[in-house]
């Protein structure tokens, strides 16, 4: 199975509680990396939905906009500030 990790969406800037710790997420690959390596909690319902959305986008089962929205919901759930920039 071939995965498409480069599909882009309007960027989301994640601002973590650690001083100066920020991530810019604009692809499924960046979103997956942020969720797996940088997320403060891995047990929330929205977190799991965002992980699934990453896989769904990579396999062509969901749109990149659905992933972006899932990241925003997961950030809200985890107490991570998210700045949603639209182009």
mmCIF file of N, CA, C and O in Angstrom:
data_model
loop_
_atom_site.group_PDB
_atom_site.id
_atom_site.type_symbol
_atom_site.label_atom_id
_atom_site.label_comp_id
_atom_site.label_asym_id
_atom_site.label_seq_id
_atom_site.Cartn_x
_atom_site.Cartn_y
_atom_site.Cartn_z
ATOM 1 N N UNK A 1 0.843 -1.176 0.000
ATOM 2 C CA UNK A 1 0.000 0.000 0.000
ATOM 3 C C UNK A 1 0.888 1.238 0.000
ATOM 4 O O UNK A 1 1.848 1.323 0.741
ATOM 5 N N UNK A 2 0.551 2.196 -0.831
ATOM 6 C CA UNK A 2 1.304 3.436 -0.921
ATOM 7 C C UNK A 2 0.613 4.511 -0.081
ATOM 8 O O UNK A 2 -0.597 4.698 -0.186
ATOM 9 N N UNK A 3 1.396 5.214 0.727
ATOM 10 C CA UNK A 3 0.867 6.279 1.570
ATOM 11 C C UNK A 3 1.237 7.630 0.986
ATOM 12 O O UNK A 3 2.363 7.835 0.549
ATOM 13 N N UNK A 4 0.284 8.556 0.999
ATOM 14 C CA UNK A 4 0.539 9.924 0.562
ATOM 15 C C UNK A 4 0.661 10.785 1.811
ATOM 16 O O UNK A 4 -0.334 11.145 2.422
ATOM 17 N N UNK A 5 1.900 11.095 2.201
ATOM 18 C CA UNK A 5 2.130 11.871 3.418
ATOM 19 C C UNK A 5 2.334 13.349 3.140
ATOM 20 O O UNK A 5 2.483 14.130 4.063
ATOM 21 N N UNK A 6 2.327 13.737 1.864
ATOM 22 C CA UNK A 6 2.662 15.113 1.512
ATOM 23 C C UNK A 6 1.452 16.004 1.256
ATOM 24 O O UNK A 6 1.618 17.188 0.978
ATOM 25 N N UNK A 7 0.249 15.466 1.351
ATOM 26 C CA UNK A 7 -0.947 16.276 1.126
ATOM 27 C C UNK A 7 -0.962 17.450 2.095
ATOM 28 O O UNK A 7 -0.863 17.261 3.304
ATOM 29 N N UNK A 8 -1.085 18.654 1.569
ATOM 30 C CA UNK A 8 -1.023 19.851 2.410
ATOM 31 C C UNK A 8 -2.403 20.410 2.734
ATOM 32 O O UNK A 8 -3.364 20.191 2.011
ATOM 33 N N UNK A 9 -2.451 21.123 3.848
ATOM 34 C CA UNK A 9 -3.648 21.862 4.260
ATOM 35 C C UNK A 9 -3.195 23.199 4.825
ATOM 36 O O UNK A 9 -1.985 23.412 5.027
ATOM 37 N N UNK A 10 -4.140 24.107 5.051
ATOM 38 C CA UNK A 10 -3.784 25.403 5.634
ATOM 39 C C UNK A 10 -3.137 25.160 6.996
ATOM 40 O O UNK A 10 -3.674 24.416 7.820
ATOM 41 N N UNK A 11 -2.005 25.783 7.206
ATOM 42 C CA UNK A 11 -1.193 25.481 8.376
ATOM 43 C C UNK A 11 -1.883 25.739 9.707
ATOM 44 O O UNK A 11 -2.741 26.607 9.820
ATOM 45 N N UNK A 12 -1.457 24.951 10.681
ATOM 46 C CA UNK A 12 -1.866 25.123 12.068
ATOM 47 C C UNK A 12 -0.585 25.292 12.869
ATOM 48 O O UNK A 12 0.336 24.475 12.740
ATOM 49 N N UNK A 13 -0.520 26.341 13.656
ATOM 50 C CA UNK A 13 0.634 26.564 14.523
ATOM 51 C C UNK A 13 0.246 26.085 15.911
ATOM 52 O O UNK A 13 -0.725 26.578 16.493
ATOM 53 N N UNK A 14 0.979 25.109 16.414
ATOM 54 C CA UNK A 14 0.716 24.542 17.735
ATOM 55 C C UNK A 14 1.679 25.178 18.731
ATOM 56 O O UNK A 14 2.893 25.182 18.513
ATOM 57 N N UNK A 15 1.134 25.700 19.814
ATOM 58 C CA UNK A 15 1.940 26.357 20.836
ATOM 59 C C UNK A 15 1.771 25.562 22.130
ATOM 60 O O UNK A 15 0.710 25.579 22.751
ATOM 61 N N UNK A 16 2.834 24.868 22.502
ATOM 62 C CA UNK A 16 2.809 24.017 23.686
ATOM 63 C C UNK A 16 3.093 24.838 24.940
ATOM 64 O O UNK A 16 3.557 25.970 24.862
ATOM 65 N N UNK A 17 2.822 24.269 26.090
ATOM 66 C CA UNK A 17 2.998 24.980 27.363
ATOM 67 C C UNK A 17 4.464 25.255 27.675
ATOM 68 O O UNK A 17 4.765 26.194 28.391
ATOM 69 N N UNK A 18 5.368 24.430 27.160
ATOM 70 C CA UNK A 18 6.800 24.674 27.362
ATOM 71 C C UNK A 18 7.170 25.987 26.674
ATOM 72 O O UNK A 18 6.816 26.193 25.512
ATOM 73 N N UNK A 19 7.887 26.859 27.360
ATOM 74 C CA UNK A 19 8.238 28.153 26.760
ATOM 75 C C UNK A 19 8.980 28.008 25.427
ATOM 76 O O UNK A 19 9.930 27.240 25.311
ATOM 77 N N UNK A 20 8.496 28.720 24.438
ATOM 78 C CA UNK A 20 9.146 28.744 23.138
ATOM 79 C C UNK A 20 8.958 27.494 22.289
ATOM 80 O O UNK A 20 9.561 27.377 21.228
ATOM 81 N N UNK A 21 8.140 26.575 22.722
ATOM 82 C CA UNK A 21 7.951 25.319 21.976
ATOM 83 C C UNK A 21 6.749 25.446 21.059
ATOM 84 O O UNK A 21 5.611 25.490 21.512
ATOM 85 N N UNK A 22 7.040 25.492 19.757
ATOM 86 C CA UNK A 22 5.985 25.644 18.740
ATOM 87 C C UNK A 22 6.257 24.711 17.581
ATOM 88 O O UNK A 22 7.399 24.411 17.260
ATOM 89 N N UNK A 23 5.177 24.299 16.944
ATOM 90 C CA UNK A 23 5.283 23.482 15.734
ATOM 91 C C UNK A 23 4.336 24.037 14.689
ATOM 92 O O UNK A 23 3.228 24.464 15.014
ATOM 93 N N UNK A 24 4.774 24.006 13.452
ATOM 94 C CA UNK A 24 3.897 24.349 12.340
ATOM 95 C C UNK A 24 3.554 23.042 11.639
ATOM 96 O O UNK A 24 4.444 22.287 11.264
ATOM 97 N N UNK A 25 2.266 22.782 11.513
ATOM 98 C CA UNK A 25 1.786 21.549 10.908
ATOM 99 C C UNK A 25 0.999 21.914 9.656
ATOM 100 O O UNK A 25 0.062 22.709 9.719
ATOM 101 N N UNK A 26 1.405 21.317 8.512
ATOM 102 C CA UNK A 26 0.678 21.594 7.269
ATOM 103 C C UNK A 26 0.589 20.376 6.345
ATOM 104 O O UNK A 26 0.082 20.474 5.244
ATOM 105 N N UNK A 27 1.109 19.215 6.806
ATOM 106 C CA UNK A 27 0.984 17.975 6.026
ATOM 107 C C UNK A 27 0.576 16.833 6.959
ATOM 108 O O UNK A 27 0.723 16.930 8.175
ATOM 109 N N UNK A 28 0.106 15.762 6.372
ATOM 110 C CA UNK A 28 -0.260 14.581 7.164
ATOM 111 C C UNK A 28 0.956 14.032 7.893
ATOM 112 O O UNK A 28 0.858 13.595 9.041
ATOM 113 N N UNK A 29 2.110 14.061 7.253
ATOM 114 C CA UNK A 29 3.326 13.566 7.892
ATOM 115 C C UNK A 29 3.696 14.414 9.110
ATOM 116 O O UNK A 29 4.029 13.878 10.169
ATOM 117 N N UNK A 30 3.618 15.727 8.975
ATOM 118 C CA UNK A 30 3.920 16.607 10.105
ATOM 119 C C UNK A 30 2.911 16.414 11.229
ATOM 120 O O UNK A 30 3.269 16.434 12.410
ATOM 121 N N UNK A 31 1.645 16.229 10.866
ATOM 122 C CA UNK A 31 0.610 16.009 11.874
ATOM 123 C C UNK A 31 0.862 14.710 12.632
ATOM 124 O O UNK A 31 0.782 14.669 13.863
ATOM 125 N N UNK A 32 1.176 13.654 11.906
ATOM 126 C CA UNK A 32 1.440 12.361 12.547
ATOM 127 C C UNK A 32 2.637 12.458 13.486
ATOM 128 O O UNK A 32 2.595 11.953 14.612
ATOM 129 N N UNK A 33 3.694 13.114 13.027
ATOM 130 C CA UNK A 33 4.890 13.269 13.859
ATOM 131 C C UNK A 33 4.563 14.057 15.123
ATOM 132 O O UNK A 33 4.993 13.686 16.221
ATOM 133 N N UNK A 34 3.808 15.135 14.995
ATOM 134 C CA UNK A 34 3.436 15.945 16.158
ATOM 135 C C UNK A 34 2.614 15.123 17.151
ATOM 136 O O UNK A 34 2.861 15.170 18.359
ATOM 137 N N UNK A 35 1.665 14.356 16.644
ATOM 138 C CA UNK A 35 0.810 13.556 17.522
ATOM 139 C C UNK A 35 1.591 12.452 18.230
ATOM 140 O O UNK A 35 1.365 12.179 19.410
ATOM 141 N N UNK A 36 2.505 11.819 17.527
ATOM 142 C CA UNK A 36 3.239 10.686 18.093
ATOM 143 C C UNK A 36 4.384 11.136 18.995
ATOM 144 O O UNK A 36 4.599 10.567 20.064
ATOM 145 N N UNK A 37 5.115 12.163 18.594
ATOM 146 C CA UNK A 37 6.316 12.549 19.332
ATOM 147 C C UNK A 37 6.124 13.715 20.290
ATOM 148 O O UNK A 37 6.822 13.793 21.298
ATOM 149 N N UNK A 38 5.226 14.630 19.983
ATOM 150 C CA UNK A 38 5.182 15.885 20.723
ATOM 151 C C UNK A 38 3.925 16.091 21.564
ATOM 152 O O UNK A 38 3.891 17.014 22.373
ATOM 153 N N UNK A 39 2.924 15.263 21.371
ATOM 154 C CA UNK A 39 1.636 15.509 22.022
ATOM 155 C C UNK A 39 1.745 15.259 23.521
ATOM 156 O O UNK A 39 2.351 14.285 23.951
ATOM 157 N N UNK A 40 1.137 16.114 24.344
ATOM 158 C CA UNK A 40 1.257 15.956 25.796
ATOM 159 C C UNK A 40 0.452 14.777 26.371
ATOM 160 O O UNK A 40 0.710 14.346 27.486
ATOM 161 N N UNK A 41 -0.496 14.268 25.621
ATOM 162 C CA UNK A 41 -1.332 13.175 26.123
ATOM 163 C C UNK A 41 -1.717 12.270 24.963
ATOM 164 O O UNK A 41 -1.979 12.742 23.863
ATOM 165 N N UNK A 42 -1.755 10.979 25.215
ATOM 166 C CA UNK A 42 -2.095 10.056 24.132
ATOM 167 C C UNK A 42 -3.319 9.204 24.435
ATOM 168 O O UNK A 42 -3.469 8.110 23.922
ATOM 169 N N UNK A 43 -4.219 9.741 25.246
ATOM 170 C CA UNK A 43 -5.377 8.937 25.598
ATOM 171 C C UNK A 43 -6.727 9.628 25.386
ATOM 172 O O UNK A 43 -7.750 9.102 25.757
ATOM 173 N N UNK A 44 -6.726 10.775 24.773
ATOM 174 C CA UNK A 44 -7.980 11.482 24.564
ATOM 175 C C UNK A 44 -8.720 10.990 23.328
ATOM 176 O O UNK A 44 -8.123 10.488 22.372
ATOM 177 N N UNK A 45 -10.014 11.164 23.343
ATOM 178 C CA UNK A 45 -10.846 10.759 22.209
ATOM 179 C C UNK A 45 -10.500 11.550 20.950
ATOM 180 O O UNK A 45 -10.383 10.983 19.862
ATOM 181 N N UNK A 46 -10.304 12.850 21.087
ATOM 182 C CA UNK A 46 -9.961 13.682 19.928
ATOM 183 C C UNK A 46 -8.548 13.378 19.427
ATOM 184 O O UNK A 46 -8.291 13.440 18.230
ATOM 185 N N UNK A 47 -7.655 13.041 20.352
ATOM 186 C CA UNK A 47 -6.307 12.617 19.956
ATOM 187 C C UNK A 47 -6.398 11.393 19.048
ATOM 188 O O UNK A 47 -5.783 11.342 17.986
ATOM 189 N N UNK A 48 -7.154 10.398 19.466
ATOM 190 C CA UNK A 48 -7.295 9.174 18.674
ATOM 191 C C UNK A 48 -7.965 9.450 17.335
ATOM 192 O O UNK A 48 -7.576 8.867 16.317
ATOM 193 N N UNK A 49 -8.938 10.354 17.318
ATOM 194 C CA UNK A 49 -9.577 10.729 16.058
ATOM 195 C C UNK A 49 -8.570 11.406 15.120
ATOM 196 O O UNK A 49 -8.599 11.179 13.904
ATOM 197 N N UNK A 50 -7.681 12.225 15.671
ATOM 198 C CA UNK A 50 -6.670 12.896 14.855
ATOM 199 C C UNK A 50 -5.662 11.892 14.284
ATOM 200 O O UNK A 50 -5.264 12.000 13.118
ATOM 201 N N UNK A 51 -5.270 10.909 15.090
ATOM 202 C CA UNK A 51 -4.362 9.867 14.592
ATOM 203 C C UNK A 51 -5.030 9.108 13.447
ATOM 204 O O UNK A 51 -4.421 8.865 12.401
ATOM 205 N N UNK A 52 -6.295 8.754 13.635
ATOM 206 C CA UNK A 52 -7.038 8.056 12.580
ATOM 207 C C UNK A 52 -7.165 8.926 11.338
ATOM 208 O O UNK A 52 -7.030 8.453 10.212
ATOM 209 N N UNK A 53 -7.406 10.217 11.531
ATOM 210 C CA UNK A 53 -7.518 11.141 10.398
ATOM 211 C C UNK A 53 -6.204 11.197 9.612
ATOM 212 O O UNK A 53 -6.219 11.276 8.382
ATOM 213 N N UNK A 54 -5.070 11.137 10.304
ATOM 214 C CA UNK A 54 -3.774 11.088 9.609
ATOM 215 C C UNK A 54 -3.711 9.886 8.684
ATOM 216 O O UNK A 54 -3.361 10.005 7.510
ATOM 217 N N UNK A 55 -4.052 8.728 9.224
ATOM 218 C CA UNK A 55 -4.037 7.510 8.417
ATOM 219 C C UNK A 55 -5.028 7.590 7.268
ATOM 220 O O UNK A 55 -4.730 7.172 6.147
ATOM 221 N N UNK A 56 -6.203 8.127 7.547
ATOM 222 C CA UNK A 56 -7.227 8.231 6.504
ATOM 223 C C UNK A 56 -6.786 9.146 5.368
ATOM 224 O O UNK A 56 -7.034 8.851 4.196
ATOM 225 N N UNK A 57 -6.129 10.247 5.695
ATOM 226 C CA UNK A 57 -5.631 11.148 4.648
ATOM 227 C C UNK A 57 -4.527 10.463 3.854
ATOM 228 O O UNK A 57 -4.498 10.525 2.625
ATOM 229 N N UNK A 58 -3.635 9.789 4.548
ATOM 230 C CA UNK A 58 -2.518 9.116 3.874
ATOM 231 C C UNK A 58 -2.980 8.010 2.928
ATOM 232 O O UNK A 58 -2.309 7.712 1.941
ATOM 233 N N UNK A 59 -4.128 7.410 3.224
ATOM 234 C CA UNK A 59 -4.642 6.327 2.382
ATOM 235 C C UNK A 59 -5.749 6.798 1.449
ATOM 236 O O UNK A 59 -6.372 5.981 0.767
ATOM 237 N N UNK A 60 -6.017 8.101 1.433
ATOM 238 C CA UNK A 60 -7.006 8.651 0.514
ATOM 239 C C UNK A 60 -8.451 8.491 0.952
ATOM 240 O O UNK A 60 -9.362 8.688 0.161
ATOM 241 N N UNK A 61 -8.677 8.188 2.222
ATOM 242 C CA UNK A 61 -10.039 7.982 2.724
ATOM 243 C C UNK A 61 -10.642 9.238 3.353
ATOM 244 O O UNK A 61 -11.811 9.239 3.718
ATOM 245 N N UNK A 62 -9.842 10.288 3.503
ATOM 246 C CA UNK A 62 -10.338 11.533 4.097
ATOM 247 C C UNK A 62 -9.616 12.704 3.446
ATOM 248 O O UNK A 62 -8.530 12.550 2.878
ATOM 249 N N UNK A 63 -10.215 13.861 3.572
ATOM 250 C CA UNK A 63 -9.605 15.064 3.002
ATOM 251 C C UNK A 63 -8.620 15.681 3.994
ATOM 252 O O UNK A 63 -8.708 15.453 5.206
ATOM 253 N N UNK A 64 -7.709 16.462 3.467
ATOM 254 C CA UNK A 64 -6.739 17.135 4.325
ATOM 255 C C UNK A 64 -7.435 18.128 5.262
ATOM 256 O O UNK A 64 -6.975 18.355 6.378
ATOM 257 N N UNK A 65 -8.552 18.684 4.833
ATOM 258 C CA UNK A 65 -9.296 19.605 5.688
ATOM 259 C C UNK A 65 -9.880 18.875 6.900
ATOM 260 O O UNK A 65 -9.948 19.435 7.991
ATOM 261 N N UNK A 66 -10.299 17.629 6.721
ATOM 262 C CA UNK A 66 -10.797 16.834 7.849
ATOM 263 C C UNK A 66 -9.682 16.606 8.864
ATOM 264 O O UNK A 66 -9.912 16.673 10.076
ATOM 265 N N UNK A 67 -8.476 16.370 8.377
ATOM 266 C CA UNK A 67 -7.333 16.191 9.275
ATOM 267 C C UNK A 67 -7.042 17.483 10.020
ATOM 268 O O UNK A 67 -6.820 17.474 11.228
ATOM 269 N N UNK A 68 -7.054 18.587 9.309
ATOM 270 C CA UNK A 68 -6.796 19.882 9.943
ATOM 271 C C UNK A 68 -7.788 20.137 11.074
ATOM 272 O O UNK A 68 -7.409 20.534 12.175
ATOM 273 N N UNK A 69 -9.051 19.879 10.820
ATOM 274 C CA UNK A 69 -10.070 20.061 11.850
ATOM 275 C C UNK A 69 -9.862 19.117 13.027
ATOM 276 O O UNK A 69 -10.058 19.494 14.182
ATOM 277 N N UNK A 70 -9.436 17.889 12.751
ATOM 278 C CA UNK A 70 -9.169 16.914 13.818
ATOM 279 C C UNK A 70 -7.990 17.374 14.682
ATOM 280 O O UNK A 70 -8.020 17.222 15.911
ATOM 281 N N UNK A 71 -6.957 17.942 14.054
ATOM 282 C CA UNK A 71 -5.810 18.461 14.805
ATOM 283 C C UNK A 71 -6.255 19.597 15.721
ATOM 284 O O UNK A 71 -5.849 19.678 16.887
ATOM 285 N N UNK A 72 -7.093 20.478 15.215
ATOM 286 C CA UNK A 72 -7.584 21.597 16.035
ATOM 287 C C UNK A 72 -8.388 21.099 17.230
ATOM 288 O O UNK A 72 -8.241 21.602 18.347
ATOM 289 N N UNK A 73 -9.235 20.095 17.018
ATOM 290 C CA UNK A 73 -10.025 19.540 18.129
ATOM 291 C C UNK A 73 -9.117 18.848 19.145
ATOM 292 O O UNK A 73 -9.306 18.989 20.359
ATOM 293 N N UNK A 74 -8.137 18.103 18.660
ATOM 294 C CA UNK A 74 -7.211 17.408 19.556
ATOM 295 C C UNK A 74 -6.381 18.403 20.369
ATOM 296 O O UNK A 74 -6.113 18.180 21.551
ATOM 297 N N UNK A 75 -5.971 19.488 19.734
ATOM 298 C CA UNK A 75 -5.216 20.523 20.444
ATOM 299 C C UNK A 75 -6.066 21.124 21.553
ATOM 300 O O UNK A 75 -5.598 21.292 22.691
ATOM 301 N N UNK A 76 -7.309 21.421 21.263
ATOM 302 C CA UNK A 76 -8.210 21.962 22.266
ATOM 303 C C UNK A 76 -8.357 20.994 23.435
ATOM 304 O O UNK A 76 -8.291 21.387 24.603
ATOM 305 N N UNK A 77 -8.528 19.727 23.127
ATOM 306 C CA UNK A 77 -8.680 18.695 24.150
ATOM 307 C C UNK A 77 -7.442 18.609 25.050
ATOM 308 O O UNK A 77 -7.557 18.421 26.264
ATOM 309 N N UNK A 78 -6.251 18.743 24.450
ATOM 310 C CA UNK A 78 -4.998 18.571 25.182
ATOM 311 C C UNK A 78 -4.480 19.850 25.830
ATOM 312 O O UNK A 78 -3.442 19.843 26.492
ATOM 313 N N UNK A 79 -5.172 20.967 25.625
ATOM 314 C CA UNK A 79 -4.711 22.222 26.191
ATOM 315 C C UNK A 79 -3.540 22.827 25.434
ATOM 316 O O UNK A 79 -2.768 23.607 25.987
ATOM 317 N N UNK A 80 -3.412 22.461 24.174
ATOM 318 C CA UNK A 80 -2.374 23.025 23.308
ATOM 319 C C UNK A 80 -3.008 24.161 22.513
ATOM 320 O O UNK A 80 -4.031 23.973 21.863
ATOM 321 N N UNK A 81 -2.415 25.347 22.612
ATOM 322 C CA UNK A 81 -2.951 26.472 21.846
ATOM 323 C C UNK A 81 -2.692 26.227 20.364
ATOM 324 O O UNK A 81 -1.646 25.715 19.978
ATOM 325 N N UNK A 82 -3.679 26.546 19.554
ATOM 326 C CA UNK A 82 -3.552 26.335 18.112
ATOM 327 C C UNK A 82 -3.989 27.589 17.385
ATOM 328 O O UNK A 82 -5.076 28.109 17.619
ATOM 329 N N UNK A 83 -3.113 28.061 16.516
ATOM 330 C CA UNK A 83 -3.422 29.217 15.683
ATOM 331 C C UNK A 83 -3.691 28.665 14.292
ATOM 332 O O UNK A 83 -2.820 28.062 13.673
ATOM 333 N N UNK A 84 -4.908 28.858 13.836
ATOM 334 C CA UNK A 84 -5.316 28.335 12.523
ATOM 335 C C UNK A 84 -5.169 29.447 11.502
ATOM 336 O O UNK A 84 -5.927 30.415 11.518
ATOM 337 N N UNK A 85 -4.189 29.293 10.634
ATOM 338 C CA UNK A 85 -3.945 30.287 9.594
ATOM 339 C C UNK A 85 -4.585 29.822 8.292
ATOM 340 O O UNK A 85 -4.402 28.678 7.883
ATOM 341 N N UNK A 86 -5.356 30.686 7.667
ATOM 342 C CA UNK A 86 -5.981 30.365 6.382
ATOM 343 C C UNK A 86 -5.317 31.167 5.292
ATOM 344 O O UNK A 86 -4.999 32.326 5.447
ATOM 345 N N UNK A 87 -5.140 30.517 4.155
ATOM 346 C CA UNK A 87 -4.564 31.200 2.986
ATOM 347 C C UNK A 87 -5.641 31.504 1.990
ATOM 348 O O UNK A 87 -6.522 30.826 1.742
#
